[in-house]
Amino acid sequence: MKLHPPHLIATLALTLLTTHVLAAEPETVWISSLDLSPIVQGWGQPQADKAVTGKPLSIGGAKFERGLGTHTDSVVRLDLKRGAARFSASVGVDDAAGSDHATISFRVIGDGKTLFRSPGMKLGQPARKVDVDVKGVKMLLLLADSRGDVEYGHADWADAKLLVTGERPVTVAHPREEAVVLTPKPPRTPRINGARIFGVHPGHPFLFTIPATGDRPMTFAVDHLPKGLSVDASTGQIQGRIEKPGTYTVTFRVANQLGKAKRKFKIVCGETLALTPHMGWNSWYVWEGHVTDQIMRAAADAMVSSGMMDHGYQYVNIDDCWAVNPSSSDPTLGGEPRDAQGKVNANQRFPDMKGLTDYIHAKGLKAGIYTSPGPLTCAGHVGAYQHEELDAQRFAEWGYDFLKYDWCSYGSIAKNPKLPDMQKPYRLIGGILRRLDRDMVLNLCQYGMGNVWEWGKEVGGHSWRTAGDLGGSFYGIPGALFRDGFDVYASRELHKYGGPGGWNDPDYLLLGYLSNWKGATALTPLTPNEQYTHVSLWCLVAAPLIFSGDITRLDDFTLNLLTNDEVIDVDQDPLGKPGRRVAIDGDLEVWARDMEDGTKVVGLFNRGEDATTMRVKWTDLGLKGKRIVRDLWRQQDLGKYEGEFKASVPRHGVVLVRLRK
Ligand code: GLA
C-alpha cells in the first residue's frame, strides 16, 4: 500500500467534507434571477423583482423586494432537472392592478401533478404562502389564470424561490410543435361550399358568388332563381334585385370535366341580413396604418387565387387609416378631410374608392369599410361624428357593403357613458344604414361595453365585438385567445345572444403573417395546436370568420386552417345556434353546438400544459344510443361510440368531432 503524506490526506479529507457539506446545503435560487424570456403571459412582459406594471411588488399592502411579476394567463415552465427540494412563494394580486376585476387562481404543477392551488384571489387580499416539496420533480409549472374575468390579472409570485441541491433549474419554453396539416385537399371534382342561406333586402342590389372547389373551368347554374336575379354561368356570380319579399329555395348546380355537384340554397328576401356569420378578410392585423388601395386590390386578388373565395369567404374589408389623418405629417395621409358638401374624403393612399369597390365586386366579392362615431378613429383619422348621414351616403356611393363602426374617440363625446349613451351612436348609424338603397352589414366595435350582445341586434348591428383587441398586445394573443374566446364567452353565456342576423364577434382570425407593430410581419405567436383551437372555437360559437393575416402570403398550414369545408360548415350552419360550454373539469372543456340536421358538433379543448385523454359523455350532450363520430379536421369517421367518446388532446389543442346517427 502506498502511503500518502499526512498533508495530502488532510487536503483530501477537507475536499470530501466540503463537497459533502455543499451538496447537503441547499442553495436558494430566486425565480426572478432566471431567464424570464420563455415565460408566456396574457399581457405585458414578466418582470424581475417588480410587478407587471414595473412598480414594486405589493400584495394586500405588504411589499416584497424579490419575486416575479406576471399577468394572467401566465405560464412559467421550470426545468428543475430533478435538482430542487422545495419551491416557495407568496402569491396574490398586485396592489397596483388598478381594478378589482380579476380573480386569479395560482397553481403549481410538478410533472403533471397539482402541488398547490390557491382559491380565486382578489385585489387587496393578503398574500397566500406556497411551500411545496419538489424533490424528484423534473418539470415545474407556475400558472396564474383569471378564469371568467377579463382584465387586470396582475399576478405576483412574491419571494418565489427554489431550494436547489443538485443541478441549477432553468426556465424553458413550451415544447415545440410540428405544424401538421390534418385535412385532405378538396377533390378535383366540383364541390359546393360555404353558406346555405343568404339574406337580402327587397329591391337592393344582390351579389352572391357560388363558392365551389374543383378543377376550373367550371359551369354554374341555378334552378328556380327568383325573378330579378340571374347567374353568370362561368363565374357563378348571382346578381340583380329581388322586389318581392319571401324565402326562395333554389338549387345550385356546378360542373367541370370530372363531374358535377348540386346543393340546395335559400335566398331570404326580407328584413334580415347576415343570416350566417360573415366570412372575409380585414386589413388591420397585418397592415394597420400602412394600408393602401394597392394592398386592398392585392387582397381581393389573393382571395381568388388562394381559393379562399371557393370556400365561402366574401368580404374584403379595409380597417382604420383610409381617411385623412389631420395630425400626421405624412403627405399621403393628408388633404382635405371632407368635400364641399361635408362628405368624408379618403386620403391619398386611396385615390379612387369607387374604382376599388368596382374592382372587388368584379371578382364577385364584397367590400367593407371602417369608421368611428367619434371625431377621430382609434388611429387618429377622421371619424363620422356629426357627419353620420353624409358619410354613410358616401360609403354607399363608393359601393361599400359592410361597415365596421369603432367607438374610439366617441369616449370624448360620451364621458362615463350610461347604457343609452353607449347605444346612441350605434342606433343612429343602424337607422341610417337601413335607409340606404344598398345592403350594408354593420359590425359594432366597442369591445363589449354595456353587454352589447344584449342590444347589438336591436340597434341595427349584424355583429358586435365581445371584448377588446385579441391581438392588441401581439405576444399576448395566446392568453387573449383563451381569455376573450373561452372565458368571456362562457361567463357571459354569449350563446344566448348570437343568431341569424346578429353574431358575437370575438375579433379576427389571427393566423399566418401578422404585423409585429414595428413595420414588419411575423408568424402568429399561436402554436399550431392553439391555431386549431382558435378556428374550432370560432366555428363552434358561430363567430364571423374574418382572417386578418397576410392573405397574399399563405402557407399550406394557414390555408388549411382557413379552408376546411367541414369545419366552415359548423360556423355557417343555417340553424345559426351558437355552441356553448357543456362541461368543464379544470383545464379540460367540452363545447358543443346543435346543427340544423340534428347532428351535434363537439370540441374537446385541453387548456392544460400537458397532453391528456379527454372524454365527452353523452349525458352532457343530451344524447342516448350510438353515434358515428367524425373527426372534422381530418374529415374522417372514427367509428361508432355509445355513452361517451374519448380522445387524446394535445396541450392547448382540440379534437373537433361531429356526432351523427
Ligand atoms: C380598435 C379596434 C381594432 C382596430 C383598431 C384600428 O383597436 O378594436 O379592431 O379597428 O381600432 O385603429
XYZ file of C-alpha atoms and ligand atoms in Angstrom:
673
model
C 0.000 0.000 0.000
C 1.268 3.359 -0.937
C 1.368 5.835 1.910
C 0.290 9.436 1.370
C 1.963 12.245 3.174
C -0.249 13.467 6.027
C -0.940 16.923 4.496
C -2.268 15.288 1.295
C -4.613 13.101 3.272
C -5.796 16.147 5.195
C -6.483 18.079 1.961
C -8.370 15.116 0.505
C -10.481 14.785 3.631
C -11.222 18.502 3.609
C -12.217 18.395 -0.052
C -14.544 15.445 0.552
C -16.000 17.175 3.537
C -16.627 20.475 1.693
C -18.203 18.713 -1.279
C -20.401 16.777 1.039
C -21.404 19.840 3.009
C -22.059 21.804 -0.238
C -24.248 19.071 -1.647
C -26.221 18.880 1.549
C -26.527 22.658 1.918
C -29.296 23.712 -0.451
C -28.742 26.825 -2.493
C -31.528 29.399 -2.821
C -32.319 30.200 -6.432
C -34.647 33.169 -6.889
C -37.011 32.658 -9.807
C -36.523 36.298 -10.748
C -32.799 35.658 -11.267
C -33.526 33.212 -14.083
C -34.069 33.992 -17.774
C -37.655 35.277 -17.946
C -37.924 35.380 -21.737
C -39.572 31.936 -22.155
C -42.481 32.965 -19.891
C -45.799 33.242 -21.697
C -48.400 35.661 -20.395
C -51.611 37.366 -21.445
C -50.400 40.968 -21.386
C -47.152 42.899 -20.986
C -43.802 41.412 -20.045
C -42.813 39.362 -16.990
C -40.819 41.474 -14.523
C -37.990 40.534 -12.189
C -38.492 41.826 -8.636
C -41.303 44.111 -9.847
C -44.978 43.810 -10.676
C -46.038 43.629 -14.334
C -46.589 47.399 -14.164
C -42.923 47.945 -13.272
C -43.895 49.087 -9.755
C -42.619 47.361 -6.581
C -44.252 44.016 -5.803
C -47.054 44.561 -3.340
C -49.828 42.233 -2.213
C -52.542 43.195 0.285
C -50.461 46.181 1.371
C -47.289 44.138 2.001
C -44.245 44.988 -0.088
C -41.773 42.399 -1.372
C -38.260 43.010 -2.576
C -37.962 39.888 -4.677
C -40.239 37.889 -6.854
C -41.807 37.656 -10.259
C -44.499 39.967 -11.640
C -46.685 38.418 -14.362
C -50.063 38.905 -15.966
C -52.722 36.265 -16.409
C -52.868 33.880 -18.104
C -49.228 33.155 -17.459
C -47.108 30.051 -17.592
C -43.630 29.745 -16.122
C -42.006 26.452 -17.098
C -39.062 25.427 -14.962
C -36.866 22.501 -15.824
C -35.691 21.517 -12.332
C -33.509 18.687 -13.619
C -34.654 16.834 -10.515
C -32.233 19.000 -8.570
C -34.576 21.016 -6.357
C -36.055 20.233 -2.968
C -38.680 22.921 -2.288
C -40.492 25.720 -4.033
C -41.919 28.582 -2.030
C -43.555 31.922 -2.734
C -46.233 34.334 -1.563
C -48.858 34.775 -4.247
C -51.582 37.309 -4.843
C -52.980 40.120 -6.972
C -50.637 43.078 -7.163
C -51.910 46.184 -5.397
C -51.262 48.351 -8.469
C -53.680 46.306 -10.593
C -55.944 49.328 -10.871
C -59.231 47.442 -10.724
C -60.659 44.597 -8.716
C -61.935 42.881 -11.882
C -59.655 39.892 -11.798
C -59.987 36.751 -9.718
C -56.673 34.972 -10.032
C -56.029 31.343 -9.371
C -52.398 30.366 -8.765
C -51.243 26.825 -9.369
C -48.010 24.924 -9.034
C -47.806 21.727 -11.063
C -44.959 19.220 -10.800
C -44.688 16.666 -13.582
C -48.432 16.907 -14.230
C -49.474 16.734 -10.540
C -51.092 19.735 -8.856
C -48.929 20.572 -5.834
C -50.639 23.817 -4.928
C -53.817 25.583 -5.953
C -54.968 28.873 -4.450
C -58.600 29.803 -4.274
C -59.593 32.691 -6.572
C -57.690 35.678 -5.213
C -58.828 39.282 -5.427
C -57.142 42.645 -5.241
C -56.329 43.693 -1.675
C -56.334 40.204 -0.168
C -53.218 39.219 1.771
C -50.690 37.021 0.004
C -51.005 33.252 0.301
C -47.972 31.208 1.140
C -46.893 28.402 -1.146
C -44.345 25.938 0.176
C -44.207 22.638 -1.614
C -41.925 19.640 -1.845
C -40.497 19.329 -5.361
C -37.955 16.560 -4.737
C -37.566 14.408 -7.830
C -39.702 16.769 -9.972
C -38.405 17.423 -13.460
C -40.869 19.965 -14.902
C -42.407 22.510 -12.582
C -45.104 24.853 -13.872
C -46.202 28.066 -12.183
C -49.583 29.089 -13.554
C -51.719 32.152 -12.921
C -55.161 32.150 -14.537
C -58.038 34.560 -14.301
C -60.851 32.366 -15.450
C -64.055 34.152 -16.204
C -62.584 37.599 -15.703
C -61.085 39.762 -18.294
C -58.580 42.356 -17.257
C -56.169 43.462 -14.574
C -54.819 39.997 -13.869
C -51.614 41.314 -12.277
C -50.316 38.119 -10.735
C -47.373 38.282 -8.317
C -45.161 35.383 -7.280
C -43.501 37.300 -4.483
C -40.390 35.804 -2.853
C -40.573 32.946 -5.370
C -37.581 30.700 -4.871
C -36.300 27.177 -5.128
C -34.088 25.351 -2.718
C -31.648 23.605 -5.000
C -29.486 20.690 -4.005
C -28.379 19.479 -7.428
C -28.231 20.999 -10.897
C -29.472 24.561 -11.328
C -33.002 24.963 -12.729
C -33.678 26.789 -15.983
C -36.807 28.362 -17.450
C -37.861 26.747 -20.712
C -40.341 27.436 -23.493
C -43.228 25.077 -24.135
C -42.307 22.046 -26.249
C -42.013 22.738 -29.969
C -44.910 21.541 -32.075
C -44.924 20.493 -35.688
C -47.401 22.400 -37.851
C -49.238 19.383 -39.233
C -51.814 19.824 -41.985
C -54.597 17.490 -40.897
C -57.081 17.983 -43.721
C -57.054 16.279 -47.107
C -57.131 18.617 -50.135
C -60.579 19.169 -51.679
C -61.278 16.799 -54.573
C -60.791 17.889 -58.194
C -64.454 17.125 -58.841
C -66.846 20.017 -58.108
C -67.998 20.637 -54.550
C -70.236 23.465 -53.346
C -69.148 25.061 -50.069
C -69.913 27.856 -47.642
C -73.247 29.282 -46.530
C -76.536 27.578 -47.396
C -78.661 30.632 -46.745
C -78.367 34.302 -47.643
C -80.446 37.355 -46.716
C -81.105 40.464 -48.810
C -83.382 43.485 -48.508
C -86.113 43.836 -51.165
C -85.134 45.976 -54.142
C -81.443 46.239 -53.152
C -78.542 45.124 -55.352
C -77.884 41.408 -54.861
C -74.475 39.807 -55.148
C -73.606 36.268 -54.124
C -70.985 34.110 -55.741
C -71.430 30.347 -55.539
C -68.374 29.057 -53.676
C -67.171 25.844 -55.268
C -63.930 23.895 -55.241
C -62.756 21.641 -58.052
C -60.892 21.976 -61.324
C -61.601 25.005 -63.483
C -63.184 25.721 -65.908
C -66.458 25.130 -64.163
C -70.009 25.928 -65.190
C -72.682 27.231 -62.845
C -76.455 27.134 -62.989
C -79.241 27.798 -60.504
C -82.705 26.212 -60.614
C -85.715 28.289 -59.565
C -83.892 31.615 -59.266
C -86.376 34.244 -58.091
C -87.448 36.931 -60.509
C -84.913 39.714 -60.874
C -81.781 37.560 -60.430
C -79.505 35.913 -62.945
C -76.410 33.770 -62.667
C -73.221 34.060 -64.689
C -72.588 30.542 -65.992
C -68.810 30.860 -65.992
C -68.198 32.684 -62.681
C -71.135 31.604 -60.530
C -71.921 35.221 -59.653
C -75.611 35.754 -58.946
C -76.726 39.345 -59.407
C -79.817 41.510 -59.791
C -82.535 42.651 -57.390
C -85.487 40.842 -55.860
C -88.504 43.050 -55.380
C -90.842 40.579 -53.750
C -90.098 39.567 -50.165
C -90.112 35.840 -49.480
C -87.984 32.751 -48.978
C -86.786 31.227 -52.228
C -85.307 27.750 -52.183
C -83.030 27.322 -55.179
C -80.631 24.602 -56.316
C -77.047 25.433 -57.198
C -75.523 23.220 -59.893
C -71.855 23.176 -60.808
C -69.988 21.006 -63.263
C -66.465 20.552 -64.543
C -64.729 17.992 -66.778
C -64.557 15.482 -63.951
C -68.082 15.636 -62.577
C -70.909 17.678 -61.164
C -72.481 18.684 -57.868
C -75.671 20.292 -56.650
C -76.846 21.786 -53.389
C -79.978 23.462 -52.088
C -79.681 27.108 -51.078
C -82.131 29.540 -49.503
C -82.420 33.166 -50.511
C -84.386 35.112 -47.944
C -85.598 38.459 -49.207
C -86.762 40.397 -46.185
C -85.566 42.427 -43.242
C -82.611 40.316 -42.079
C -79.069 40.390 -43.447
C -76.160 38.257 -42.205
C -78.143 35.045 -41.824
C -74.807 33.300 -41.250
C -71.635 34.831 -39.747
C -69.617 36.981 -42.147
C -66.597 35.423 -43.813
C -63.804 37.511 -45.239
C -60.556 39.342 -44.719
C -59.698 42.549 -42.853
C -56.564 44.655 -43.225
C -55.918 45.612 -39.601
C -53.721 42.988 -38.003
C -51.309 42.758 -40.881
C -51.307 46.228 -42.427
C -52.606 48.530 -39.660
C -51.552 52.105 -40.596
C -49.887 51.076 -43.863
C -52.997 50.076 -45.793
C -53.368 51.345 -49.389
C -55.591 50.876 -52.420
C -52.994 48.517 -53.961
C -52.939 46.406 -50.809
C -56.727 46.076 -50.913
C -56.693 45.110 -54.592
C -53.972 42.575 -53.934
C -56.086 41.163 -51.098
C -59.053 40.756 -53.452
C -56.768 39.053 -55.991
C -55.463 36.728 -53.288
C -58.978 35.906 -52.091
C -59.491 34.422 -55.548
C -56.046 32.966 -56.272
C -55.656 31.348 -52.832
C -59.027 29.684 -53.360
C -60.423 31.174 -50.112
C -63.355 32.510 -52.073
C -64.242 28.953 -53.166
C -64.795 28.096 -49.501
C -67.219 30.941 -48.848
C -65.033 33.948 -47.948
C -66.692 37.068 -49.409
C -65.744 40.307 -47.713
C -62.578 42.286 -48.390
C -62.561 44.913 -45.650
C -60.396 47.969 -45.073
C -59.935 48.768 -41.430
C -58.695 52.045 -39.980
C -56.372 54.521 -41.751
C -58.022 55.139 -45.145
C -59.338 58.613 -44.153
C -57.295 61.768 -43.681
C -55.191 61.956 -40.539
C -55.261 65.638 -39.544
C -52.275 65.427 -37.230
C -49.967 63.391 -39.443
C -47.007 64.940 -41.210
C -47.119 62.213 -43.860
C -48.447 63.930 -47.016
C -50.079 60.694 -48.245
C -52.325 60.762 -45.161
C -53.114 64.456 -45.500
C -55.508 66.537 -47.583
C -58.979 67.965 -47.075
C -60.798 65.712 -44.618
C -64.194 66.442 -46.231
C -65.541 67.751 -49.533
C -67.608 70.932 -50.017
C -70.795 69.074 -49.079
C -69.222 67.763 -45.914
C -68.791 64.160 -47.059
C -65.691 62.381 -45.894
C -62.704 62.111 -48.242
C -60.211 59.304 -48.460
C -56.520 60.067 -48.035
C -54.127 59.901 -50.967
C -53.419 56.239 -50.435
C -56.970 55.648 -51.701
C -57.235 57.778 -54.833
C -60.334 56.058 -56.245
C -62.658 54.391 -53.760
C -65.361 53.661 -56.330
C -62.737 52.121 -58.602
C -61.593 49.976 -55.687
C -65.029 48.574 -54.842
C -65.735 48.031 -58.571
C -62.532 46.007 -58.686
C -63.591 43.936 -55.684
C -67.156 43.462 -56.930
C -65.994 42.389 -60.386
C -64.480 39.352 -58.718
C -67.816 38.534 -57.130
C -66.558 39.697 -53.718
C -67.854 42.385 -51.370
C -66.143 45.421 -49.917
C -66.028 46.680 -46.343
C -65.015 49.988 -44.796
C -64.396 51.349 -41.300
C -65.054 54.496 -39.328
C -65.765 55.729 -35.822
C -68.795 57.518 -34.374
C -66.269 59.828 -32.702
C -64.437 62.780 -34.290
C -61.382 60.571 -34.826
C -60.787 56.863 -35.325
C -58.592 54.893 -32.949
C -55.552 55.622 -35.113
C -56.364 59.339 -35.277
C -58.024 59.533 -38.723
C -61.222 61.447 -39.441
C -64.325 59.822 -37.939
C -68.024 60.310 -38.643
C -69.064 62.426 -35.662
C -71.826 64.830 -36.704
C -71.476 63.680 -40.330
C -73.015 60.247 -39.911
C -75.694 60.573 -42.597
C -73.349 62.129 -45.155
C -70.607 59.612 -44.521
C -72.968 56.667 -44.788
C -74.203 58.050 -48.114
C -70.616 58.369 -49.238
C -69.883 54.760 -48.325
C -72.947 53.704 -50.319
C -71.914 55.858 -53.324
C -68.471 54.337 -53.162
C -70.141 50.915 -53.251
C -69.355 49.502 -49.819
C -71.293 46.539 -48.438
C -70.009 46.432 -44.863
C -69.221 48.990 -42.168
C -67.201 48.477 -39.012
C -68.135 51.223 -36.558
C -65.435 51.590 -33.927
C -66.154 53.513 -30.693
C -62.610 55.011 -30.343
C -62.779 58.761 -29.647
C -66.519 58.668 -29.039
C -65.410 58.305 -25.438
C -64.582 62.035 -25.546
C -68.202 62.790 -26.540
C -69.861 60.382 -24.127
C -67.774 60.567 -20.985
C -68.620 57.893 -18.388
C -71.361 56.669 -20.689
C -74.533 55.071 -19.370
C -76.282 52.446 -21.429
C -78.353 54.865 -23.568
C -75.173 56.877 -24.322
C -73.440 53.690 -25.450
C -76.330 52.752 -27.674
C -76.922 56.175 -29.172
C -74.245 56.291 -31.897
C -74.977 52.724 -32.966
C -78.726 53.244 -33.064
C -78.130 56.343 -35.163
C -75.902 54.651 -37.733
C -78.049 51.495 -37.732
C -81.083 53.565 -38.746
C -79.139 55.475 -41.391
C -77.741 52.320 -42.967
C -81.170 50.710 -43.128
C -82.447 53.686 -45.146
C -79.688 53.411 -47.752
C -80.508 51.938 -51.136
C -77.985 49.139 -50.709
C -77.419 46.445 -48.109
C -74.758 47.334 -45.614
C -73.742 44.913 -42.902
C -72.920 46.711 -39.639
C -70.212 45.489 -37.269
C -70.281 47.168 -33.856
C -66.847 47.563 -32.393
C -66.986 48.852 -28.829
C -65.240 45.997 -27.044
C -68.285 44.571 -25.247
C -69.326 47.673 -23.273
C -72.759 47.660 -21.696
C -73.276 43.982 -22.585
C -73.552 44.918 -26.247
C -74.683 41.375 -27.066
C -77.980 42.138 -25.330
C -78.818 45.048 -27.643
C -76.449 44.958 -30.615
C -79.025 43.487 -32.935
C -81.834 45.748 -31.820
C -79.833 48.895 -32.722
C -79.150 47.575 -36.199
C -75.885 45.662 -35.734
C -75.168 42.405 -37.531
C -72.261 41.519 -35.270
C -70.633 43.003 -32.198
C -67.172 42.686 -30.775
C -67.440 40.932 -27.442
C -64.118 42.071 -25.954
C -61.013 44.182 -26.551
C -58.495 43.561 -29.303
C -57.437 39.942 -29.458
C -54.061 40.940 -30.821
C -53.599 44.247 -29.031
C -50.517 43.047 -27.279
C -49.117 40.964 -30.088
C -47.376 38.379 -27.999
C -50.344 38.158 -25.662
C -52.564 36.526 -28.272
C -52.412 33.028 -26.779
C -53.606 34.349 -23.419
C -56.238 36.560 -25.025
C -57.486 33.656 -27.132
C -58.370 31.731 -24.010
C -59.479 34.732 -22.015
C -61.647 36.534 -24.584
C -62.538 33.497 -26.651
C -63.387 30.984 -23.962
C -63.851 32.793 -20.659
C -65.711 35.928 -21.675
C -67.984 33.825 -23.850
C -68.728 31.196 -21.212
C -69.071 33.519 -18.211
C -71.407 35.889 -20.056
C -73.341 32.994 -21.654
C -72.975 34.617 -25.040
C -74.544 31.627 -26.801
C -77.891 33.061 -25.765
C -77.404 36.151 -27.887
C -75.868 35.247 -31.252
C -78.035 34.014 -34.087
C -79.188 34.712 -37.640
C -78.921 38.448 -38.260
C -76.614 39.223 -35.311
C -73.432 37.463 -34.196
C -70.992 37.591 -31.327
C -67.632 38.711 -32.673
C -64.592 37.714 -30.607
C -62.347 39.511 -33.179
C -60.410 38.352 -36.219
C -58.591 35.122 -37.020
C -55.014 35.871 -36.053
C -53.257 33.373 -38.258
C -50.412 33.467 -40.739
C -48.264 36.604 -41.000
C -49.352 39.440 -38.729
C -47.919 42.872 -38.103
C -45.354 42.928 -35.345
C -46.169 46.636 -34.871
C -42.657 47.591 -35.944
C -43.411 47.828 -39.651
C -42.644 44.155 -40.265
C -44.633 40.940 -40.142
C -44.111 37.744 -38.188
C -45.935 34.460 -37.990
C -48.730 34.305 -35.443
C -47.423 33.598 -31.939
C -50.075 30.901 -31.558
C -48.715 27.365 -31.582
C -50.113 25.020 -34.244
C -52.452 23.446 -31.691
C -53.588 26.848 -30.479
C -54.381 27.726 -34.079
C -56.591 24.658 -34.434
C -58.211 25.688 -31.149
C -58.736 29.254 -32.436
C -60.579 28.226 -35.613
C -62.507 25.395 -33.937
C -63.802 27.641 -31.174
C -64.740 30.428 -33.586
C -66.764 27.936 -35.649
C -68.408 26.359 -32.605
C -69.584 29.733 -31.307
C -70.707 30.961 -34.740
C -68.232 33.829 -34.856
C -67.530 35.785 -38.021
C -64.582 34.202 -39.818
C -62.559 37.248 -40.765
C -58.934 36.432 -41.423
C -56.610 39.330 -40.642
C -53.166 37.951 -41.515
C -51.344 38.476 -44.819
C -53.649 36.944 -47.409
C -51.018 37.305 -50.125
C -48.624 35.089 -48.149
C -50.494 31.996 -47.107
C -48.519 28.893 -46.235
C -50.172 25.459 -46.525
C -50.801 25.177 -42.812
C -52.591 28.533 -42.531
C -54.578 27.966 -45.699
C -55.673 24.571 -44.420
C -56.875 26.145 -41.161
C -58.964 28.622 -43.104
C -60.420 26.333 -45.731
C -61.572 23.082 -44.167
C -65.132 22.943 -45.531
C -66.465 20.616 -42.854
C -65.195 22.979 -40.176
C -66.588 26.017 -42.035
C -69.934 24.182 -42.256
C -70.074 24.284 -38.465
C -69.680 28.061 -38.476
C -72.103 28.581 -41.336
C -74.809 26.184 -40.183
C -78.180 27.666 -41.220
C -79.796 26.981 -37.841
C -77.425 29.637 -36.505
C -77.483 28.339 -32.950
C -74.129 29.155 -31.365
C -72.427 26.488 -29.300
C -71.637 26.666 -25.619
C -69.521 25.046 -22.950
C -71.277 21.914 -21.754
C -68.666 20.520 -19.357
C -65.567 21.742 -17.581
C -63.065 19.903 -15.440
C -60.110 22.104 -14.569
C -58.268 22.768 -17.799
C -60.478 20.475 -19.831
C -63.523 21.947 -21.532
C -66.148 20.388 -23.760
C -68.053 22.730 -26.064
C -70.977 21.650 -28.222
C -73.211 23.042 -30.922
C -76.532 21.824 -32.322
C -76.666 21.654 -36.086
C -79.655 22.121 -38.351
C -79.624 18.465 -39.452
C -79.923 17.211 -35.870
C -76.248 16.278 -35.524
C -74.010 17.749 -32.838
C -70.560 19.204 -33.141
C -68.321 18.809 -30.127
C -64.979 20.385 -29.336
C -62.780 18.736 -26.715
C -60.405 21.504 -25.651
C -57.376 20.943 -23.480
C -56.250 24.243 -21.998
C -53.719 22.462 -19.842
C -49.972 22.315 -20.285
C -49.743 18.590 -20.984
C -51.437 16.292 -23.494
C -54.193 14.296 -21.889
C -57.070 11.962 -22.618
C -60.407 13.710 -22.644
C -63.919 12.357 -22.786
C -67.290 13.728 -23.705
C -70.236 11.991 -22.098
C -73.475 11.597 -23.996
C -75.311 12.750 -20.852
C -73.593 16.143 -21.172
C -74.955 16.374 -24.697
C -78.448 15.096 -24.015
C -77.800 12.080 -26.241
C -78.704 8.404 -25.985
C -77.609 5.453 -28.068
C -74.893 5.014 -30.665
C -73.349 7.797 -32.674
C -70.902 7.803 -35.534
C -68.088 10.145 -34.596
C -66.360 12.079 -37.363
C -63.125 13.988 -36.893
C -63.735 17.280 -38.703
C -60.142 18.440 -39.065
C -59.136 15.104 -40.576
C -62.501 14.658 -42.340
C -62.529 11.054 -41.218
C -65.069 8.837 -39.441
C -63.542 7.431 -36.264
C -66.189 4.785 -35.584
C -69.396 4.166 -33.644
C -69.492 5.104 -29.985
C -72.037 4.687 -27.234
C -72.271 6.643 -23.996
C -69.053 8.590 -24.475
C -66.179 9.401 -26.777
C -62.557 9.599 -25.651
C -59.575 11.133 -27.392
C -56.090 12.251 -26.615
C -55.904 16.032 -26.854
C -52.565 17.868 -27.085
C -51.503 20.833 -24.939
C -53.725 23.829 -25.809
C -55.229 21.731 -28.588
C -58.596 20.443 -29.656
C -60.318 17.432 -31.118
C -63.325 18.631 -33.101
C -65.919 15.990 -33.935
C -69.411 15.752 -35.375
C -71.784 13.139 -33.988
C -74.436 11.635 -36.233
C -76.796 8.662 -36.030
C -59.541 49.343 -32.419
C -60.299 48.131 -32.926
C -59.419 47.311 -33.840
C -58.922 48.179 -34.989
C -58.232 49.426 -34.459
C -57.927 50.404 -35.560
O -58.491 48.996 -31.598
O -60.767 47.354 -31.874
O -60.114 46.195 -34.324
O -60.002 48.532 -35.804
O -59.047 50.101 -33.514
O -57.363 51.589 -35.101
